């Protein structure tokens, strides 16, 4: 059940409601190719595109309560729906289906918004109360499922993807330079940003009530890192990690269709696959991206893990030409500018996954954020203590910091020493942990004219976050990762949008609330934090191969600007010609031209990370301007989904 759309008292002609809602659903039918459904009322329309996973026969949407007063369209899965159903049945509720959709509806009717913190899942939904003429929109705490909305006349329109708004007459897209400057500087949209004027992202962990002209957004959960579980020893921590992850994987294997696993070659997906194989009643299907370019390839570890599991393994080989050929289609599905090309192979992998007959996959997202897996966290620890260290201690810590970068020598350590000295004190209030990263963002922000201060938005975000000031530097770094890059890029552009482009649902066991809470209780309790995810590795040391267990963090990446310099696609000239760039008034033409010349005419090793990022941002912005603002024909064929339910409650 993976796509919703609709409108509520929007400035749209009533006689066109059927065609309009079907047009919106048609634009996102790739998310749910099994069936579409809609309900029409005086002033409103709600619809869904269905990916049938649970209660395939009866779980059709939209779904109403027996009285017909409430109508629900829902995108996602509630993993603990069986436990919630048992609670609701004990309270006197009765059910007509076996779907989690009906559990969600009954939970709202029984508990109201208090049901939201009880839901363990990835979801977004729209609920219409016909009696009060009230619309409820809500979204999960992590950002697993998207939900966009925009004002339209005296009402609003909403959808799982913004491209649904292209089906509405008179609706126009306009890029917002201030938002774009923020997006390219911070590497990702902030919670409400979309890059477009007047189109909003419902923040994660929030719900919105729409009643007349009132639109009130209320957060129902706050991200903190309080240790609510008492853990007295390392051995107890390891046992709890194994137990909670096992429970989380078991919940996410609930499905009436087969569930596969994405294998990246790292410890996170290996743990998920190991537990999935243990808990599955059938052989496991695994899927991986392999790269022809060896600097990005992890196929040796992927194949070793697949052999250990005895899985039906489906590797997908990616060349530079594949990145270039499919970048426009992936950018169309992403909708929001991206700073690297790694989302393109995931777009192709989901296509292969669906072709293999798999609709649901498990993956390892969230492990690095929860268990401190990024260099960012070690860098924050080291920079915070930098001023108090003597030179010998500094050099020893720097040598431990990047063990996976074997090419680092004395010259590199000297450069790092100068960099850390420069950033040992906070410059941007509340953003100490990310200031090194944001230096690359400052360069990308030069793409945008009239963007103002690109860090104003993220500064305001942390200033308004409850409890943020009381967090430690590492906890603040975690908070920023969860609320920015994880939700805005990893779970969306690189994850959800690419998987649902081909009707594949991604589930993330490391983003179970019990797992995240446990990680908060054990992080930095039994080590100094300089070995990433140490406890997670120790918890599964008896079951994982040494090649994976002792492998240092290898960020998933794909060829960036080098692929375009090598292949030089025709669309590149069309996008970056002086005439085409003149149609995008907020781009700095002089900077763009200089950047493009350097990318196309300089050997790849001489292109810096910040130049790579700026170029990929430029391409995705230019393509999205073409498809959304200029309304050029999309680079993909539309998905045709059969109509499964149509309910018209308007007076005859």
PDB file of N, CA and C in Angstrom, residues 307-404:
ATOM      1  N   UNK A 307      26.945 -16.735  -0.086  1.00  0.00           N
ATOM      2  CA  UNK A 307      27.296 -18.157  -0.041  1.00  0.00           C
ATOM      3  C   UNK A 307      27.102 -18.722   1.360  1.00  0.00           C
ATOM      4  N   UNK A 308      27.467 -17.953   2.368  1.00  0.00           N
ATOM      5  CA  UNK A 308      27.272 -18.392   3.752  1.00  0.00           C
ATOM      6  C   UNK A 308      25.796 -18.614   4.054  1.00  0.00           C
ATOM      7  N   UNK A 309      24.957 -17.742   3.536  1.00  0.00           N
ATOM      8  CA  UNK A 309      23.515 -17.838   3.783  1.00  0.00           C
ATOM      9  C   UNK A 309      22.848 -18.896   2.913  1.00  0.00           C
ATOM     10  N   UNK A 310      23.517 -19.275   1.821  1.00  0.00           N
ATOM     11  CA  UNK A 310      22.868 -20.148   0.858  1.00  0.00           C
ATOM     12  C   UNK A 310      21.713 -19.465   0.158  1.00  0.00           C
ATOM     13  N   UNK A 311      21.830 -18.162  -0.043  1.00  0.00           N
ATOM     14  CA  UNK A 311      20.720 -17.398  -0.617  1.00  0.00           C
ATOM     15  C   UNK A 311      20.708 -17.484  -2.131  1.00  0.00           C
ATOM     16  N   UNK A 312      19.548 -17.191  -2.696  1.00  0.00           N
ATOM     17  CA  UNK A 312      19.439 -16.998  -4.145  1.00  0.00           C
ATOM     18  C   UNK A 312      19.913 -15.567  -4.419  1.00  0.00           C
ATOM     19  N   UNK A 313      21.155 -15.473  -4.830  1.00  0.00           N
ATOM     20  CA  UNK A 313      21.778 -14.150  -4.901  1.00  0.00           C
ATOM     21  C   UNK A 313      21.636 -13.554  -6.296  1.00  0.00           C
ATOM     22  N   UNK A 314      21.299 -12.246  -6.335  1.00  0.00           N
ATOM     23  CA  UNK A 314      21.072 -11.537  -7.595  1.00  0.00           C
ATOM     24  C   UNK A 314      21.981 -10.310  -7.638  1.00  0.00           C
ATOM     25  N   UNK A 315      23.210 -10.458  -8.134  1.00  0.00           N
ATOM     26  CA  UNK A 315      24.084  -9.287  -8.258  1.00  0.00           C
ATOM     27  C   UNK A 315      23.738  -8.474  -9.502  1.00  0.00           C
ATOM     28  N   UNK A 316      23.944  -7.176  -9.417  1.00  0.00           N
ATOM     29  CA  UNK A 316      23.702  -6.279 -10.545  1.00  0.00           C
ATOM     30  C   UNK A 316      24.977  -5.491 -10.804  1.00  0.00           C
ATOM     31  N   UNK A 317      25.561  -5.661 -11.963  1.00  0.00           N
ATOM     32  CA  UNK A 317      26.804  -4.969 -12.303  1.00  0.00           C
ATOM     33  C   UNK A 317      26.493  -3.589 -12.882  1.00  0.00           C
ATOM     34  N   UNK A 318      27.200  -2.578 -12.357  1.00  0.00           N
ATOM     35  CA  UNK A 318      26.969  -1.187 -12.759  1.00  0.00           C
ATOM     36  C   UNK A 318      28.243  -0.617 -13.371  1.00  0.00           C
ATOM     37  N   UNK A 319      28.098  -0.053 -14.582  1.00  0.00           N
ATOM     38  CA  UNK A 319      29.193   0.627 -15.262  1.00  0.00           C
ATOM     39  C   UNK A 319      28.928   2.140 -15.264  1.00  0.00           C
ATOM     40  N   UNK A 320      29.936   2.895 -15.622  1.00  0.00           N
ATOM     41  CA  UNK A 320      29.752   4.343 -15.743  1.00  0.00           C
ATOM     42  C   UNK A 320      28.579   4.660 -16.660  1.00  0.00           C
ATOM     43  N   UNK A 321      28.481   3.919 -17.765  1.00  0.00           N
ATOM     44  CA  UNK A 321      27.426   4.201 -18.740  1.00  0.00           C
ATOM     45  C   UNK A 321      26.037   3.995 -18.152  1.00  0.00           C
ATOM     46  N   UNK A 322      25.906   3.067 -17.194  1.00  0.00           N
ATOM     47  CA  UNK A 322      24.604   2.835 -16.568  1.00  0.00           C
ATOM     48  C   UNK A 322      24.192   4.027 -15.708  1.00  0.00           C
ATOM     49  N   UNK A 323      25.162   4.581 -14.985  1.00  0.00           N
ATOM     50  CA  UNK A 323      24.879   5.767 -14.170  1.00  0.00           C
ATOM     51  C   UNK A 323      24.377   6.900 -15.059  1.00  0.00           C
ATOM     52  N   UNK A 324      25.086   7.120 -16.147  1.00  0.00           N
ATOM     53  CA  UNK A 324      24.764   8.236 -17.040  1.00  0.00           C
ATOM     54  C   UNK A 324      23.419   8.025 -17.732  1.00  0.00           C
ATOM     55  N   UNK A 325      23.182   6.820 -18.223  1.00  0.00           N
ATOM     56  CA  UNK A 325      21.951   6.559 -18.962  1.00  0.00           C
ATOM     57  C   UNK A 325      20.709   6.741 -18.102  1.00  0.00           C
ATOM     58  N   UNK A 326      20.777   6.303 -16.852  1.00  0.00           N
ATOM     59  CA  UNK A 326      19.570   6.279 -16.028  1.00  0.00           C
ATOM     60  C   UNK A 326      19.494   7.427 -15.022  1.00  0.00           C
ATOM     61  N   UNK A 327      20.458   8.334 -15.062  1.00  0.00           N
ATOM     62  CA  UNK A 327      20.414   9.467 -14.130  1.00  0.00           C
ATOM     63  C   UNK A 327      19.149  10.303 -14.310  1.00  0.00           C
ATOM     64  N   UNK A 328      18.719  10.637 -15.533  1.00  0.00           N
ATOM     65  CA  UNK A 328      17.487  11.438 -15.661  1.00  0.00           C
ATOM     66  C   UNK A 328      16.260  10.764 -15.049  1.00  0.00           C
ATOM     67  N   UNK A 329      16.089   9.464 -15.280  1.00  0.00           N
ATOM     68  CA  UNK A 329      14.926   8.773 -14.721  1.00  0.00           C
ATOM     69  C   UNK A 329      14.985   8.749 -13.204  1.00  0.00           C
ATOM     70  N   UNK A 330      16.164   8.501 -12.645  1.00  0.00           N
ATOM     71  CA  UNK A 330      16.296   8.471 -11.194  1.00  0.00           C
ATOM     72  C   UNK A 330      16.053   9.856 -10.594  1.00  0.00           C
ATOM     73  N   UNK A 331      16.542  10.905 -11.273  1.00  0.00           N
ATOM     74  CA  UNK A 331      16.309  12.271 -10.786  1.00  0.00           C
ATOM     75  C   UNK A 331      14.826  12.626 -10.840  1.00  0.00           C
ATOM     76  N   UNK A 332      14.125  12.145 -11.855  1.00  0.00           N
ATOM     77  CA  UNK A 332      12.675  12.349 -11.948  1.00  0.00           C
ATOM     78  C   UNK A 332      11.974  11.733 -10.748  1.00  0.00           C
ATOM     79  N   UNK A 333      12.341  10.533 -10.393  1.00  0.00           N
ATOM     80  CA  UNK A 333      11.720   9.879  -9.250  1.00  0.00           C
ATOM     81  C   UNK A 333      12.151  10.521  -7.928  1.00  0.00           C
ATOM     82  N   UNK A 334      13.393  10.989  -7.854  1.00  0.00           N
ATOM     83  CA  UNK A 334      13.898  11.568  -6.600  1.00  0.00           C
ATOM     84  C   UNK A 334      13.185  12.866  -6.241  1.00  0.00           C
ATOM     85  N   UNK A 335      12.942  13.720  -7.228  1.00  0.00           N
ATOM     86  CA  UNK A 335      12.211  14.993  -7.082  1.00  0.00           C
ATOM     87  C   UNK A 335      12.995  16.076  -6.357  1.00  0.00           C
ATOM     88  N   UNK A 336      13.965  15.709  -5.541  1.00  0.00           N
ATOM     89  CA  UNK A 336      14.737  16.663  -4.750  1.00  0.00           C
ATOM     90  C   UNK A 336      16.206  16.515  -5.140  1.00  0.00           C
ATOM     91  N   UNK A 337      16.968  17.623  -5.265  1.00  0.00           N
ATOM     92  CA  UNK A 337      18.363  17.537  -5.700  1.00  0.00           C
ATOM     93  C   UNK A 337      19.191  16.595  -4.826  1.00  0.00           C
ATOM     94  N   UNK A 338      20.132  15.894  -5.462  1.00  0.00           N
ATOM     95  CA  UNK A 338      20.989  14.937  -4.773  1.00  0.00           C
ATOM     96  C   UNK A 338      22.450  15.326  -4.960  1.00  0.00           C
ATOM     97  N   UNK A 339      23.276  14.993  -3.955  1.00  0.00           N
ATOM     98  CA  UNK A 339      24.674  15.414  -3.971  1.00  0.00           C
ATOM     99  C   UNK A 339      25.618  14.331  -4.470  1.00  0.00           C
ATOM    100  N   UNK A 340      25.091  13.134  -4.745  1.00  0.00           N
ATOM    101  CA  UNK A 340      25.916  12.086  -5.312  1.00  0.00           C
ATOM    102  C   UNK A 340      25.038  11.180  -6.165  1.00  0.00           C
ATOM    103  N   UNK A 341      25.688  10.367  -6.974  1.00  0.00           N
ATOM    104  CA  UNK A 341      24.949   9.554  -7.938  1.00  0.00           C
ATOM    105  C   UNK A 341      24.561   8.189  -7.390  1.00  0.00           C
ATOM    106  N   UNK A 342      24.810   7.921  -6.119  1.00  0.00           N
ATOM    107  CA  UNK A 342      24.597   6.588  -5.551  1.00  0.00           C
ATOM    108  C   UNK A 342      23.139   6.148  -5.608  1.00  0.00           C
ATOM    109  N   UNK A 343      22.216   7.081  -5.783  1.00  0.00           N
ATOM    110  CA  UNK A 343      20.807   6.693  -5.862  1.00  0.00           C
ATOM    111  C   UNK A 343      20.472   6.025  -7.189  1.00  0.00           C
ATOM    112  N   UNK A 344      21.286   6.244  -8.215  1.00  0.00           N
ATOM    113  CA  UNK A 344      20.985   5.660  -9.532  1.00  0.00           C
ATOM    114  C   UNK A 344      21.135   4.137  -9.516  1.00  0.00           C
ATOM    115  N   UNK A 345      22.232   3.571  -8.998  1.00  0.00           N
ATOM    116  CA  UNK A 345      22.290   2.107  -8.909  1.00  0.00           C
ATOM    117  C   UNK A 345      21.162   1.509  -8.069  1.00  0.00           C
ATOM    118  N   UNK A 346      20.698   2.227  -7.041  1.00  0.00           N
ATOM    119  CA  UNK A 346      19.591   1.705  -6.242  1.00  0.00           C
ATOM    120  C   UNK A 346      18.293   1.695  -7.045  1.00  0.00           C
ATOM    121  N   UNK A 347      18.146   2.643  -7.941  1.00  0.00           N
ATOM    122  CA  UNK A 347      17.005   2.650  -8.864  1.00  0.00           C
ATOM    123  C   UNK A 347      17.033   1.403  -9.747  1.00  0.00           C
ATOM    124  N   UNK A 348      18.211   1.080 -10.255  1.00  0.00           N
ATOM    125  CA  UNK A 348      18.346  -0.097 -11.115  1.00  0.00           C
ATOM    126  C   UNK A 348      18.224  -1.390 -10.319  1.00  0.00           C
ATOM    127  N   UNK A 349      18.710  -1.392  -9.084  1.00  0.00           N
ATOM    128  CA  UNK A 349      18.609  -2.594  -8.255  1.00  0.00           C
ATOM    129  C   UNK A 349      17.160  -2.911  -7.924  1.00  0.00           C
ATOM    130  N   UNK A 350      16.359  -1.892  -7.659  1.00  0.00           N
ATOM    131  CA  UNK A 350      14.952  -2.147  -7.352  1.00  0.00           C
ATOM    132  C   UNK A 350      14.223  -2.684  -8.580  1.00  0.00           C
ATOM    133  N   UNK A 351      14.630  -2.239  -9.762  1.00  0.00           N
ATOM    134  CA  UNK A 351      14.035  -2.783 -10.983  1.00  0.00           C
ATOM    135  C   UNK A 351      14.332  -4.273 -11.102  1.00  0.00           C
ATOM    136  N   UNK A 352      15.579  -4.641 -10.808  1.00  0.00           N
ATOM    137  CA  UNK A 352      15.942  -6.061 -10.857  1.00  0.00           C
ATOM    138  C   UNK A 352      15.225  -6.855  -9.772  1.00  0.00           C
ATOM    139  N   UNK A 353      15.072  -6.256  -8.599  1.00  0.00           N
ATOM    140  CA  UNK A 353      14.395  -6.930  -7.492  1.00  0.00           C
ATOM    141  C   UNK A 353      12.956  -7.244  -7.862  1.00  0.00           C
ATOM    142  N   UNK A 354      12.264  -6.259  -8.430  1.00  0.00           N
ATOM    143  CA  UNK A 354      10.873  -6.479  -8.818  1.00  0.00           C
ATOM    144  C   UNK A 354      10.779  -7.516  -9.948  1.00  0.00           C
ATOM    145  N   UNK A 355      11.740  -7.492 -10.860  1.00  0.00           N
ATOM    146  CA  UNK A 355      11.735  -8.464 -11.952  1.00  0.00           C
ATOM    147  C   UNK A 355      11.917  -9.887 -11.429  1.00  0.00           C
ATOM    148  N   UNK A 356      12.568 -10.016 -10.260  1.00  0.00           N
ATOM    149  CA  UNK A 356      12.755 -11.330  -9.642  1.00  0.00           C
ATOM    150  C   UNK A 356      11.531 -11.762  -8.840  1.00  0.00           C
ATOM    151  N   UNK A 357      10.486 -10.932  -8.837  1.00  0.00           N
ATOM    152  CA  UNK A 357       9.252 -11.290  -8.144  1.00  0.00           C
ATOM    153  C   UNK A 357       9.196 -10.893  -6.695  1.00  0.00           C
ATOM    154  N   UNK A 358      10.117 -10.023  -6.239  1.00  0.00           N
ATOM    155  CA  UNK A 358      10.170  -9.606  -4.833  1.00  0.00           C
ATOM    156  C   UNK A 358       9.582  -8.203  -4.702  1.00  0.00           C
ATOM    157  N   UNK A 359       8.634  -8.062  -3.777  1.00  0.00           N
ATOM    158  CA  UNK A 359       7.995  -6.760  -3.519  1.00  0.00           C
ATOM    159  C   UNK A 359       8.517  -6.078  -2.255  1.00  0.00           C
ATOM    160  N   UNK A 360       9.153  -6.829  -1.368  1.00  0.00           N
ATOM    161  CA  UNK A 360       9.578  -6.299  -0.068  1.00  0.00           C
ATOM    162  C   UNK A 360      11.028  -6.699   0.177  1.00  0.00           C
ATOM    163  N   UNK A 361      11.856  -5.746   0.623  1.00  0.00           N
ATOM    164  CA  UNK A 361      13.242  -6.042   0.972  1.00  0.00           C
ATOM    165  C   UNK A 361      13.574  -5.437   2.329  1.00  0.00           C
ATOM    166  N   UNK A 362      14.501  -6.081   3.025  1.00  0.00           N
ATOM    167  CA  UNK A 362      15.092  -5.543   4.244  1.00  0.00           C
ATOM    168  C   UNK A 362      16.459  -4.969   3.902  1.00  0.00           C
ATOM    169  N   UNK A 363      16.851  -3.919   4.613  1.00  0.00           N
ATOM    170  CA  UNK A 363      18.171  -3.319   4.386  1.00  0.00           C
ATOM    171  C   UNK A 363      18.715  -2.775   5.699  1.00  0.00           C
ATOM    172  N   UNK A 364      19.959  -2.281   5.655  1.00  0.00           N
ATOM    173  CA  UNK A 364      20.661  -1.912   6.883  1.00  0.00           C
ATOM    174  C   UNK A 364      20.636  -0.448   7.246  1.00  0.00           C
ATOM    175  N   UNK A 365      19.802   0.357   6.572  1.00  0.00           N
ATOM    176  CA  UNK A 365      19.761   1.792   6.910  1.00  0.00           C
ATOM    177  C   UNK A 365      19.423   2.006   8.380  1.00  0.00           C
ATOM    178  N   UNK A 366      20.043   3.017   8.950  1.00  0.00           N
ATOM    179  CA  UNK A 366      19.783   3.373  10.340  1.00  0.00           C
ATOM    180  C   UNK A 366      20.820   2.849  11.299  1.00  0.00           C
ATOM    181  N   UNK A 367      21.594   1.844  10.907  1.00  0.00           N
ATOM    182  CA  UNK A 367      22.594   1.282  11.818  1.00  0.00           C
ATOM    183  C   UNK A 367      23.692   2.286  12.128  1.00  0.00           C
ATOM    184  N   UNK A 368      24.165   2.996  11.130  1.00  0.00           N
ATOM    185  CA  UNK A 368      25.245   3.956  11.351  1.00  0.00           C
ATOM    186  C   UNK A 368      24.800   5.107  12.243  1.00  0.00           C
ATOM    187  N   UNK A 369      23.574   5.552  12.062  1.00  0.00           N
ATOM    188  CA  UNK A 369      23.058   6.644  12.895  1.00  0.00           C
ATOM    189  C   UNK A 369      22.838   6.179  14.328  1.00  0.00           C
ATOM    190  N   UNK A 370      22.317   4.981  14.498  1.00  0.00           N
ATOM    191  CA  UNK A 370      21.993   4.494  15.842  1.00  0.00           C
ATOM    192  C   UNK A 370      23.234   4.050  16.608  1.00  0.00           C
ATOM    193  N   UNK A 371      24.152   3.334  15.938  1.00  0.00           N
ATOM    194  CA  UNK A 371      25.302   2.738  16.617  1.00  0.00           C
ATOM    195  C   UNK A 371      26.618   3.462  16.318  1.00  0.00           C
ATOM    196  N   UNK A 372      26.548   4.715  15.893  1.00  0.00           N
ATOM    197  CA  UNK A 372      27.727   5.572  15.709  1.00  0.00           C
ATOM    198  C   UNK A 372      28.697   4.981  14.691  1.00  0.00           C
ATOM    199  N   UNK A 373      28.209   4.737  13.485  1.00  0.00           N
ATOM    200  CA  UNK A 373      29.032   4.098  12.479  1.00  0.00           C
ATOM    201  C   UNK A 373      29.789   5.026  11.558  1.00  0.00           C
ATOM    202  N   UNK A 374      29.530   6.305  11.615  1.00  0.00           N
ATOM    203  CA  UNK A 374      30.177   7.223  10.679  1.00  0.00           C
ATOM    204  C   UNK A 374      31.457   7.817  11.265  1.00  0.00           C
ATOM    205  N   UNK A 375      32.405   8.164  10.379  1.00  0.00           N
ATOM    206  CA  UNK A 375      33.587   8.903  10.824  1.00  0.00           C
ATOM    207  C   UNK A 375      33.197  10.204  11.506  1.00  0.00           C
ATOM    208  N   UNK A 376      32.076  10.759  11.097  1.00  0.00           N
ATOM    209  CA  UNK A 376      31.590  12.017  11.671  1.00  0.00           C
ATOM    210  C   UNK A 376      31.575  11.977  13.196  1.00  0.00           C
ATOM    211  N   UNK A 377      31.153  10.843  13.773  1.00  0.00           N
ATOM    212  CA  UNK A 377      31.043  10.755  15.228  1.00  0.00           C
ATOM    213  C   UNK A 377      32.422  10.714  15.883  1.00  0.00           C
ATOM    214  N   UNK A 378      33.362   9.982  15.264  1.00  0.00           N
ATOM    215  CA  UNK A 378      34.724   9.943  15.797  1.00  0.00           C
ATOM    216  C   UNK A 378      35.383  11.315  15.665  1.00  0.00           C
ATOM    217  N   UNK A 379      35.150  11.964  14.544  1.00  0.00           N
ATOM    218  CA  UNK A 379      35.712  13.295  14.344  1.00  0.00           C
ATOM    219  C   UNK A 379      35.192  14.275  15.388  1.00  0.00           C
ATOM    220  N   UNK A 380      33.919  14.159  15.715  1.00  0.00           N
ATOM    221  CA  UNK A 380      33.329  15.048  16.724  1.00  0.00           C
ATOM    222  C   UNK A 380      33.971  14.821  18.086  1.00  0.00           C
ATOM    223  N   UNK A 381      34.148  13.555  18.460  1.00  0.00           N
ATOM    224  CA  UNK A 381      34.809  13.244  19.731  1.00  0.00           C
ATOM    225  C   UNK A 381      36.216  13.827  19.770  1.00  0.00           C
ATOM    226  N   UNK A 382      36.943  13.640  18.691  1.00  0.00           N
ATOM    227  CA  UNK A 382      38.330  14.101  18.653  1.00  0.00           C
ATOM    228  C   UNK A 382      38.416  15.614  18.633  1.00  0.00           C
ATOM    229  N   UNK A 383      37.614  16.270  17.839  1.00  0.00           N
ATOM    230  CA  UNK A 383      37.667  17.727  17.765  1.00  0.00           C
ATOM    231  C   UNK A 383      37.272  18.368  19.085  1.00  0.00           C
ATOM    232  N   UNK A 384      36.306  17.761  19.786  1.00  0.00           N
ATOM    233  CA  UNK A 384      35.868  18.329  21.062  1.00  0.00           C
ATOM    234  C   UNK A 384      37.000  18.302  22.093  1.00  0.00           C
ATOM    235  N   UNK A 385      37.851  17.279  22.028  1.00  0.00           N
ATOM    236  CA  UNK A 385      38.946  17.149  22.999  1.00  0.00           C
ATOM    237  C   UNK A 385      40.263  17.707  22.486  1.00  0.00           C
ATOM    238  N   UNK A 386      40.254  18.238  21.291  1.00  0.00           N
ATOM    239  CA  UNK A 386      41.493  18.620  20.620  1.00  0.00           C
ATOM    240  C   UNK A 386      42.333  19.596  21.438  1.00  0.00           C
ATOM    241  N   UNK A 387      41.712  20.620  21.954  1.00  0.00           N
ATOM    242  CA  UNK A 387      42.466  21.668  22.664  1.00  0.00           C
ATOM    243  C   UNK A 387      43.144  21.136  23.914  1.00  0.00           C
ATOM    244  N   UNK A 388      42.587  20.094  24.519  1.00  0.00           N
ATOM    245  CA  UNK A 388      43.140  19.558  25.762  1.00  0.00           C
ATOM    246  C   UNK A 388      44.218  18.509  25.531  1.00  0.00           C
ATOM    247  N   UNK A 389      44.465  18.112  24.279  1.00  0.00           N
ATOM    248  CA  UNK A 389      45.430  17.054  23.973  1.00  0.00           C
ATOM    249  C   UNK A 389      46.816  17.628  23.707  1.00  0.00           C
ATOM    250  N   UNK A 390      47.849  16.845  24.054  1.00  0.00           N
ATOM    251  CA  UNK A 390      49.188  17.214  23.619  1.00  0.00           C
ATOM    252  C   UNK A 390      49.402  16.691  22.204  1.00  0.00           C
ATOM    253  N   UNK A 391      50.499  17.080  21.568  1.00  0.00           N
ATOM    254  CA  UNK A 391      50.722  16.761  20.174  1.00  0.00           C
ATOM    255  C   UNK A 391      50.834  15.259  19.931  1.00  0.00           C
ATOM    256  N   UNK A 392      51.477  14.558  20.858  1.00  0.00           N
ATOM    257  CA  UNK A 392      51.629  13.108  20.692  1.00  0.00           C
ATOM    258  C   UNK A 392      50.274  12.410  20.698  1.00  0.00           C
ATOM    259  N   UNK A 393      49.402  12.824  21.610  1.00  0.00           N
ATOM    260  CA  UNK A 393      48.070  12.235  21.696  1.00  0.00           C
ATOM    261  C   UNK A 393      47.253  12.555  20.448  1.00  0.00           C
ATOM    262  N   UNK A 394      47.380  13.770  19.937  1.00  0.00           N
ATOM    263  CA  UNK A 394      46.664  14.148  18.722  1.00  0.00           C
ATOM    264  C   UNK A 394      47.055  13.258  17.545  1.00  0.00           C
ATOM    265  N   UNK A 395      48.364  13.055  17.379  1.00  0.00           N
ATOM    266  CA  UNK A 395      48.825  12.243  16.258  1.00  0.00           C
ATOM    267  C   UNK A 395      48.355  10.795  16.391  1.00  0.00           C
ATOM    268  N   UNK A 396      48.357  10.276  17.602  1.00  0.00           N
ATOM    269  CA  UNK A 396      47.908   8.901  17.821  1.00  0.00           C
ATOM    270  C   UNK A 396      46.426   8.751  17.489  1.00  0.00           C
ATOM    271  N   UNK A 397      45.627   9.734  17.881  1.00  0.00           N
ATOM    272  CA  UNK A 397      44.183   9.670  17.600  1.00  0.00           C
ATOM    273  C   UNK A 397      43.903   9.812  16.110  1.00  0.00           C
ATOM    274  N   UNK A 398      44.628  10.692  15.440  1.00  0.00           N
ATOM    275  CA  UNK A 398      44.425  10.853  14.005  1.00  0.00           C
ATOM    276  C   UNK A 398      44.781   9.573  13.252  1.00  0.00           C
ATOM    277  N   UNK A 399      45.822   8.896  13.707  1.00  0.00           N
ATOM    278  CA  UNK A 399      46.220   7.650  13.051  1.00  0.00           C
ATOM    279  C   UNK A 399      45.144   6.582  13.198  1.00  0.00           C
ATOM    280  N   UNK A 400      44.409   6.604  14.324  1.00  0.00           N
ATOM    281  CA  UNK A 400      43.323   5.638  14.545  1.00  0.00           C
ATOM    282  C   UNK A 400      42.041   6.031  13.817  1.00  0.00           C
ATOM    283  N   UNK A 401      41.942   7.268  13.438  1.00  0.00           N
ATOM    284  CA  UNK A 401      40.667   7.785  12.964  1.00  0.00           C
ATOM    285  C   UNK A 401      40.246   7.173  11.631  1.00  0.00           C
ATOM    286  N   UNK A 402      41.189   6.998  10.712  1.00  0.00           N
ATOM    287  CA  UNK A 402      40.850   6.516   9.375  1.00  0.00           C
ATOM    288  C   UNK A 402      41.650   5.258   9.019  1.00  0.00           C
ATOM    289  N   UNK A 403      41.470   4.165   9.756  1.00  0.00           N
ATOM    290  CA  UNK A 403      42.249   2.956   9.460  1.00  0.00           C
ATOM    291  C   UNK A 403      41.923   2.368   8.094  1.00  0.00           C
ATOM    292  N   UNK A 404      40.746   2.704   7.557  1.00  0.00           N
ATOM    293  CA  UNK A 404      40.348   2.165   6.259  1.00  0.00           C
ATOM    294  C   UNK A 404      40.952   2.943   5.099  1.00  0.00           C
TER     295      UNK A 404
END
